[in-house]
Every structure is written in structure tokens, then in C-alpha cells.
Tab-separated table of C-alpha atoms in Angstrom:
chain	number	residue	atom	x	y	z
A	141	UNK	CA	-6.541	3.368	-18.440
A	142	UNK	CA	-4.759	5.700	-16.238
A	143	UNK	CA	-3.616	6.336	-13.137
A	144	UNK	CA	-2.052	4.596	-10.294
A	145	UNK	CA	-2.667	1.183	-9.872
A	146	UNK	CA	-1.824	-1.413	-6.906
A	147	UNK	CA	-1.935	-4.941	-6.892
A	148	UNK	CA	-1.291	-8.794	-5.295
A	149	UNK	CA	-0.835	-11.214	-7.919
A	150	UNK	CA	-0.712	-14.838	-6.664
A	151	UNK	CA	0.754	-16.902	-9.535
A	152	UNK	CA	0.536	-21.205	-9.053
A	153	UNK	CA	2.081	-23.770	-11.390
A	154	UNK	CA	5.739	-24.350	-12.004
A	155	UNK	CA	7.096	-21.575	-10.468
A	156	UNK	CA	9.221	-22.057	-8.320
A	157	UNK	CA	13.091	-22.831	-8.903
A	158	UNK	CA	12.738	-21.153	-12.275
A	159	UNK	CA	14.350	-17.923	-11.729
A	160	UNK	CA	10.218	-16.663	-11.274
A	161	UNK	CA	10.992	-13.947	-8.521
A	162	UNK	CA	14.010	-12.423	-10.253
A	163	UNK	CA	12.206	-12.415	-13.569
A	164	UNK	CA	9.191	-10.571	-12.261
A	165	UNK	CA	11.448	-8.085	-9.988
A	166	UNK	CA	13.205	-7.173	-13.791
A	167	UNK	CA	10.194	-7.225	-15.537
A	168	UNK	CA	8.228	-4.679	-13.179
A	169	UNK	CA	11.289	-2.790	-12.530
A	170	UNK	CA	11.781	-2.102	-16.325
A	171	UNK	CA	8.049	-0.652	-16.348
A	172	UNK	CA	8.738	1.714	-13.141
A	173	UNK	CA	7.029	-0.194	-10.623
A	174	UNK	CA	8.126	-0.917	-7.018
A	175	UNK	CA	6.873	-3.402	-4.771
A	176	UNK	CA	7.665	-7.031	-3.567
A	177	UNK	CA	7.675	-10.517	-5.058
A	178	UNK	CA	8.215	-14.153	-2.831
A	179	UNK	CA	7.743	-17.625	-3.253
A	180	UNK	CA	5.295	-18.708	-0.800
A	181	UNK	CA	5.280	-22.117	0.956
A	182	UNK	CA	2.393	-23.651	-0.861
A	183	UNK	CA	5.035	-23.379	-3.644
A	184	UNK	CA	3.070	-20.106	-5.470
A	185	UNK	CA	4.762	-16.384	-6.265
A	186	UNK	CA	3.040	-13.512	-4.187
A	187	UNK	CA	3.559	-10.263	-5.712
A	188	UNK	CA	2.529	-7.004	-4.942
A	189	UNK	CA	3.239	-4.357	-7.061
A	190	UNK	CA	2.050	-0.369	-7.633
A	191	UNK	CA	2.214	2.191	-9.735
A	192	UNK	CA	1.160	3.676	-13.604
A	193	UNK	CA	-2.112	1.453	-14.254
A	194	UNK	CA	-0.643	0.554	-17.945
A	195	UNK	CA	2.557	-0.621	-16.575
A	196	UNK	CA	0.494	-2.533	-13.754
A	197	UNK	CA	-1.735	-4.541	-16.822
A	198	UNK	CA	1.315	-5.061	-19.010
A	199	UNK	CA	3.124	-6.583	-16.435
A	200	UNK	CA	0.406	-8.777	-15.024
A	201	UNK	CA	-0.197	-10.045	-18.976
A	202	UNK	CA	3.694	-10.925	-18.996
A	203	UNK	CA	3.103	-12.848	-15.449
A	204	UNK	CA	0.559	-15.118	-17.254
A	205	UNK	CA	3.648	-16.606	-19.153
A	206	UNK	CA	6.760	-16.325	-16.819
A	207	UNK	CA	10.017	-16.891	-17.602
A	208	UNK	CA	11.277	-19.901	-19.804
A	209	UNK	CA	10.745	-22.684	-17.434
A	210	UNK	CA	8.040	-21.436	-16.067
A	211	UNK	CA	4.605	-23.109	-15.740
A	212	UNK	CA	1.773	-20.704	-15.335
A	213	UNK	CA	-1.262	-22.481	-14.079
A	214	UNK	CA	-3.043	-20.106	-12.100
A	215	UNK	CA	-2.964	-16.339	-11.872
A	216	UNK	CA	-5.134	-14.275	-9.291
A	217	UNK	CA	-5.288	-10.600	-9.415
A	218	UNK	CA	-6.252	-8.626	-6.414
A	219	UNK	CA	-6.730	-4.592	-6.586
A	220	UNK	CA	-5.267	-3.052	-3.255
A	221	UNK	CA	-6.761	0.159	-2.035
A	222	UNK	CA	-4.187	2.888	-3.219
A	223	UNK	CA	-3.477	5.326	-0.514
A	224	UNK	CA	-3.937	8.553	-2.255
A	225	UNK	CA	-5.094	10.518	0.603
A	226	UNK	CA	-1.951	9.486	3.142
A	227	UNK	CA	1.403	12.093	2.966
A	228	UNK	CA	3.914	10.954	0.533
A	229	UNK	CA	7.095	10.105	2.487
A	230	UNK	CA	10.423	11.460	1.527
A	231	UNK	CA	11.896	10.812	-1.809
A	232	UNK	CA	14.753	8.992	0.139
A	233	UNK	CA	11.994	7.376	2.496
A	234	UNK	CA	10.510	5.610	-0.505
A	235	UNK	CA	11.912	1.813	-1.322
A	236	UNK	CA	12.933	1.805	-4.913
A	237	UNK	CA	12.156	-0.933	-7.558
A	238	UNK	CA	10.980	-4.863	-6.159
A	239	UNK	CA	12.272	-6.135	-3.385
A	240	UNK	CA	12.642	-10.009	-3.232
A	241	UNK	CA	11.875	-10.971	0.201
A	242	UNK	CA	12.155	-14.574	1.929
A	243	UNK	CA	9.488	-17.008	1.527
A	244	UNK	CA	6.471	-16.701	3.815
């Protein structure tokens, strides 16, 4: 596998109030991705996340399990069209790491 890689991964089960968000931010963080993670009303975690395809996989595998308290039920994986062809903005244009945003 290589390459760039961009994702939505909608994980259901016991996983919200269990430190989910923060744990995934961390764990894709530590692998170089960026992206977003939020809890989601029907009481899921929406994340998307981009970048090195192996990083991508490994962190999606580590999603399956969650953090301790966490109760993985469900876990949906949904490629995203990676824009290769659009201009890259400015280093300092770029958001760094995951960003937690408010449920939705």
C-alpha cells in the first residue's frame, strides 16, 4: 500500500463519554494524519482523516478497539476522493493534526 489515503470512519457502540474523540485525535496525530473527529447526535464518532495510506489502515484497525471504555460495535469505512489535482495551499494555510469539532 502506498500513497495518500482519505477517509470517513463512522464508529457506533459505546462511544461516547469515553474519552473516544481525544483518543482518536492522539492516535492519528501520532501517525501524521490531519483531519477531524466528532461525536454525532445519534451518539456515533465521525471521523475523517487523510494522509500516508499505511498510517490511514493502521489507524482505522486501532478504531475497531477504541480506547479502554470503549465499545466498538460498528465501524464503517468510506474512501473520499483525494484531491490530487487541486493547488496545495500554503504550508501555513494547511490545518495541522485533528481537529475536534462540536457535535453535529
Amino acid at each position: 500500500m502506498s500513497g495518500h489515503r482519505s477517509v470517513e470512519i463512522i464508529v457506533r457502540g459505546w462511544v461516547q463519554g469515553v474519552g473516544y474523540r481525544a483518543w482518536t485525535k492522539g492516535v492519528a496525530e501520532a501517525r501524521g494524519l490531519s483531519g477531524t473527529v466528532r461525536n454525532r447526535h445519534d451518539g456515533s464518532v465521525e471521523a475523517h482523516l487523510a494522509g500516508p495510506a499505511e498510517a490511514v489502515a493502521a489507524v482505522i484497525e486501532a478504531c475497531r478497539q477504541g480506547p479502554p471504555g470503549a465499545r466498538v460495535l460498528d465501524l464503517a469505512v468510506n474512501d473520499l476522493a483525494v484531491r490530487e489535482l487541486d493547488p496545495e495551499p500554503p504550508q501555513a494555510a494547511r490545518p495541522r493534526g485533528v481537529q475536534i469539532l462540536p457535535t453535529a
